[in-house]
Amino acid sequence: MTKRVAILISGSGSNMVSLVKSMTGDHPARAALVLSNNPDAAGLAKAQALGIPTKVIDHRPFGKDRAGFEGALLTAVTDAQPDIICLAGFMRILTPDFIAAWEGKMLNIHPSLLPKYKGLNTHARTIAAGDREHGCSVHEVTAELDGGPVLGQTIIDVAADDTAESLAARLLPLEHDLYAKVLRRFAAGDRSKIITRA
Ligand code: GAR
């Protein structure tokens, strides 16, 4: 049975595009929905151009009512009957209740070598720390922010003249490759780790 994948985005959606494009041929999954909390996310038009149904659940009208937002999010996601949820640049923190409903079925891409640099500004923090290596991670989503089991990592060297911007630019295409590879394995029931040095 082909698995159905819902992809949650907030911005440009380049990882989403890579995932959607990867799910062809004998791939065990297909994209069923692209959902954004941001009505202005550039990724929405990209998903539509790829023929994927899109939905927007704008978090702003909910204000501090996080449970209300997540209730609407959960309904929208559940309607698409996904087997797997991929967070791809989705910049809202999910509550443990939402995560519990999808634990073991939800992946995220994060621009650091987890467990280093959970949260935001990962490239700048890498430079500030003087690290010689950086990278990206795909992990299962658990209640601990950016803390679930790592399923794949791509490692790059940090050059003396690197900046947060140059690291981000070099890493993004590697994120695309890694996420597509991990999703393919995950959809086939394979949770073995993929570690690559670029
Ligand atoms: C990616 O670099 C992704 O790793 C990062 O946001 C960017 C989204 O780009 N995610 C996080 O920082 C999650 N904490 P995209 O919208 O072009 O895929």
Short mmCIF file of C-alpha atoms and ligand atoms in Angstrom, two decimals:
data_model
loop_
_atom_site.label_atom_id
_atom_site.label_comp_id
_atom_site.label_asym_id
_atom_site.label_seq_id
_atom_site.Cartn_x
_atom_site.Cartn_y
_atom_site.Cartn_z
CA MET A 1 0.00 0.00 0.00
CA THR A 2 1.34 3.38 -0.99
CA LYS A 3 1.81 5.63 2.05
CA ARG A 4 0.28 9.09 2.11
CA VAL A 5 2.46 11.99 3.23
CA ALA A 6 1.36 15.39 4.57
CA ILE A 7 4.07 18.06 4.43
CA LEU A 8 3.90 21.07 6.77
CA ILE A 9 5.69 24.26 5.73
CA SER A 10 5.95 27.90 6.77
CA GLY A 11 8.14 29.48 4.11
CA SER A 12 9.88 28.87 0.82
CA GLY A 13 9.19 25.14 0.81
CA SER A 14 12.34 24.03 -0.97
CA ASN A 15 12.59 20.86 1.15
CA MET A 16 8.91 20.20 0.43
CA VAL A 17 9.54 20.47 -3.34
CA SER A 18 12.41 18.01 -3.04
CA LEU A 19 10.23 15.55 -1.10
CA VAL A 20 7.30 15.85 -3.52
CA LYS A 21 9.56 15.36 -6.55
CA SER A 22 11.21 12.34 -4.95
CA MET A 23 7.91 10.50 -4.49
CA THR A 24 7.51 9.00 -7.95
CA GLY A 25 7.99 5.59 -9.58
CA ASP A 26 8.54 2.77 -7.11
CA HIS A 27 8.79 5.14 -4.12
CA PRO A 28 6.58 3.71 -1.32
CA ALA A 29 4.86 7.06 -0.67
CA ARG A 30 3.09 9.96 -2.36
CA ALA A 31 2.40 13.52 -1.22
CA ALA A 32 -1.25 13.94 -0.21
CA LEU A 33 -1.25 17.45 1.26
CA VAL A 34 0.93 20.52 1.73
CA LEU A 35 -0.21 22.62 4.65
CA SER A 36 1.10 25.99 5.81
CA ASN A 37 0.44 28.07 8.92
CA ASN A 38 1.51 31.08 6.84
CA PRO A 39 -0.87 32.16 4.05
CA ASP A 40 2.02 33.99 2.34
CA ALA A 41 4.37 30.98 2.27
CA ALA A 42 6.00 30.84 -1.16
CA GLY A 43 5.90 27.05 -0.94
CA LEU A 44 2.12 27.00 -1.37
CA ALA A 45 2.30 28.10 -5.02
CA LYS A 46 5.14 25.61 -5.60
CA ALA A 47 2.99 22.78 -4.24
CA GLN A 48 0.03 23.82 -6.38
CA ALA A 49 2.29 23.90 -9.45
CA LEU A 50 3.26 20.31 -8.62
CA GLY A 51 -0.42 19.34 -8.42
CA ILE A 52 -0.48 18.74 -4.65
CA PRO A 53 -3.57 19.83 -2.65
CA THR A 54 -2.78 22.71 -0.29
CA LYS A 55 -4.36 24.07 2.86
CA VAL A 56 -3.66 27.06 5.09
CA ILE A 57 -4.33 27.12 8.81
CA ASP A 58 -3.22 30.64 9.75
CA HIS A 59 -2.03 30.62 13.35
CA ARG A 60 -2.46 34.37 13.84
CA PRO A 61 -6.25 34.58 14.37
CA PHE A 62 -5.84 32.04 17.19
CA GLY A 63 -3.55 34.40 19.13
CA LYS A 64 -2.47 32.65 22.33
CA ASP A 65 -5.02 29.87 21.82
CA ARG A 66 -2.46 27.24 20.86
CA ALA A 67 -4.93 24.40 21.49
CA GLY A 68 -7.41 26.05 19.11
CA PHE A 69 -4.77 26.36 16.39
CA GLU A 70 -3.65 22.77 16.83
CA GLY A 71 -7.24 21.51 16.82
CA ALA A 72 -7.74 23.14 13.41
CA LEU A 73 -4.35 21.84 12.27
CA LEU A 74 -5.13 18.33 13.42
CA THR A 75 -8.50 18.33 11.62
CA ALA A 76 -6.93 19.59 8.38
CA VAL A 77 -4.13 17.05 8.54
CA THR A 78 -6.39 14.15 9.53
CA ASP A 79 -8.78 14.92 6.66
CA ALA A 80 -5.95 14.11 4.25
CA GLN A 81 -5.53 10.67 5.92
CA PRO A 82 -1.73 10.72 5.96
CA ASP A 83 0.41 7.84 7.14
CA ILE A 84 3.42 10.14 7.62
CA ILE A 85 3.82 13.85 8.42
CA CYS A 86 6.96 15.66 7.27
CA LEU A 87 7.77 18.99 8.87
CA ALA A 88 9.75 20.93 6.27
CA GLY A 89 10.63 24.38 7.54
CA PHE A 90 7.45 24.41 9.66
CA MET A 91 8.25 27.11 12.20
CA ARG A 92 5.55 26.54 14.85
CA ILE A 93 6.35 24.55 17.96
CA LEU A 94 3.84 21.72 18.33
CA THR A 95 2.41 20.73 21.70
CA PRO A 96 2.98 17.29 23.22
CA ASP A 97 -0.69 16.43 22.56
CA PHE A 98 -0.36 16.97 18.82
CA ILE A 99 2.95 15.14 18.72
CA ALA A 100 1.58 12.21 20.72
CA ALA A 101 -1.11 11.73 18.07
CA TRP A 102 1.61 11.31 15.41
CA GLU A 103 4.63 10.00 17.29
CA GLY A 104 6.53 7.43 15.23
CA LYS A 105 4.98 8.85 12.06
CA MET A 106 6.38 12.38 12.01
CA LEU A 107 9.75 13.56 10.67
CA ASN A 108 11.56 16.92 10.75
CA ILE A 109 14.59 18.40 9.01
CA HIS A 110 16.81 20.56 11.17
CA PRO A 111 19.83 22.59 10.01
CA SER A 112 22.39 21.38 12.55
CA LEU A 113 24.16 18.24 13.65
CA LEU A 114 21.74 17.33 16.42
CA PRO A 115 21.95 17.17 19.39
CA LYS A 116 23.94 20.38 18.76
CA TYR A 117 22.03 23.62 18.23
CA LYS A 118 18.41 22.76 18.77
CA GLY A 119 16.10 25.68 18.01
CA LEU A 120 16.91 28.69 15.84
CA ASN A 121 19.96 30.44 14.30
CA THR A 122 21.90 27.23 13.92
CA HIS A 123 24.34 28.51 11.29
CA ALA A 124 25.26 31.64 13.26
CA ARG A 125 25.70 29.59 16.43
CA THR A 126 28.01 27.18 14.57
CA ILE A 127 30.19 30.10 13.40
CA ALA A 128 30.14 31.76 16.84
CA ALA A 129 31.30 28.53 18.48
CA GLY A 130 34.20 28.14 16.03
CA ASP A 131 33.03 24.66 15.04
CA ARG A 132 34.97 22.89 12.28
CA GLU A 133 31.95 20.83 11.25
CA HIS A 134 28.30 21.60 10.62
CA GLY A 135 25.45 19.79 8.96
CA CYS A 136 21.80 18.87 8.90
CA SER A 137 19.72 16.19 10.56
CA VAL A 138 16.46 14.41 9.84
CA HIS A 139 14.85 13.11 13.00
CA GLU A 140 11.65 11.66 14.33
CA VAL A 141 9.56 14.24 16.14
CA THR A 142 9.01 13.63 19.84
CA ALA A 143 7.80 15.90 22.63
CA GLU A 144 11.36 17.15 23.19
CA LEU A 145 12.07 20.01 20.74
CA ASP A 146 14.48 18.79 18.02
CA GLY A 147 15.23 15.87 20.34
CA GLY A 148 13.77 12.75 18.68
CA PRO A 149 15.81 9.86 17.26
CA VAL A 150 18.11 10.97 14.44
CA LEU A 151 17.56 9.01 11.21
CA GLY A 152 20.04 10.81 8.99
CA GLN A 153 22.80 13.41 9.03
CA THR A 154 24.95 15.08 6.41
CA ILE A 155 28.19 16.61 7.67
CA ILE A 156 30.10 19.45 6.02
CA ASP A 157 33.41 21.13 6.87
CA VAL A 158 33.29 24.73 8.06
CA ALA A 159 35.89 26.87 6.25
CA ALA A 160 37.68 29.77 7.93
CA ASP A 161 35.85 32.28 5.73
CA ASP A 162 32.40 30.73 6.11
CA THR A 163 29.51 32.89 7.31
CA ALA A 164 26.05 31.93 8.53
CA GLU A 165 24.81 32.77 5.04
CA SER A 166 27.40 30.69 3.19
CA LEU A 167 26.75 27.72 5.49
CA ALA A 168 22.99 27.99 4.95
CA ALA A 169 23.43 28.16 1.18
CA ARG A 170 25.78 25.18 1.08
CA LEU A 171 23.65 23.09 3.38
CA LEU A 172 20.21 23.60 1.80
CA PRO A 173 20.71 21.36 -1.27
CA LEU A 174 22.20 18.73 1.04
CA GLU A 175 19.09 18.97 3.23
CA HIS A 176 16.99 18.27 0.15
CA ASP A 177 18.94 15.11 -0.69
CA LEU A 178 19.08 13.83 2.88
CA TYR A 179 15.39 14.37 3.60
CA ALA A 180 14.32 12.60 0.40
CA LYS A 181 16.59 9.63 1.18
CA VAL A 182 15.42 9.31 4.78
CA LEU A 183 11.74 9.62 3.84
CA ARG A 184 12.06 6.90 1.24
CA ARG A 185 13.57 4.51 3.79
CA PHE A 186 11.17 5.53 6.54
CA ALA A 187 8.14 4.99 4.30
CA ALA A 188 9.47 1.49 3.62
CA GLY A 189 9.71 0.83 7.37
CA ASP A 190 13.50 1.23 7.54
CA ARG A 191 14.73 3.43 10.42
CA SER A 192 18.43 2.72 9.98
CA LYS A 193 20.59 5.85 10.10
CA ILE A 194 22.09 7.49 7.01
CA ILE A 195 25.31 9.38 7.83
CA THR A 196 27.05 11.11 4.93
CA ARG A 197 29.96 13.51 4.71
CA ALA A 198 29.61 15.96 1.82
C1 GAR B 1 15.50 24.67 6.17
O1 GAR B 1 16.84 25.06 6.21
C2 GAR B 1 15.16 23.80 7.38
O2 GAR B 1 16.20 22.96 7.77
C3 GAR B 1 14.89 24.85 8.42
O3 GAR B 1 14.18 25.86 7.76
C4 GAR B 1 14.57 25.88 6.38
C5 GAR B 1 13.33 25.78 5.53
O4 GAR B 1 13.63 25.97 4.17
N1 GAR B 1 14.13 24.31 9.52
C6 GAR B 1 14.28 24.68 10.77
O5 GAR B 1 15.05 25.55 11.12
C7 GAR B 1 13.39 23.95 11.75
N2 GAR B 1 13.73 24.28 13.09
P1 GAR B 1 12.59 25.49 3.06
O6 GAR B 1 11.24 26.13 3.43
O7 GAR B 1 13.15 26.09 1.79
O8 GAR B 1 12.54 24.00 3.06
#
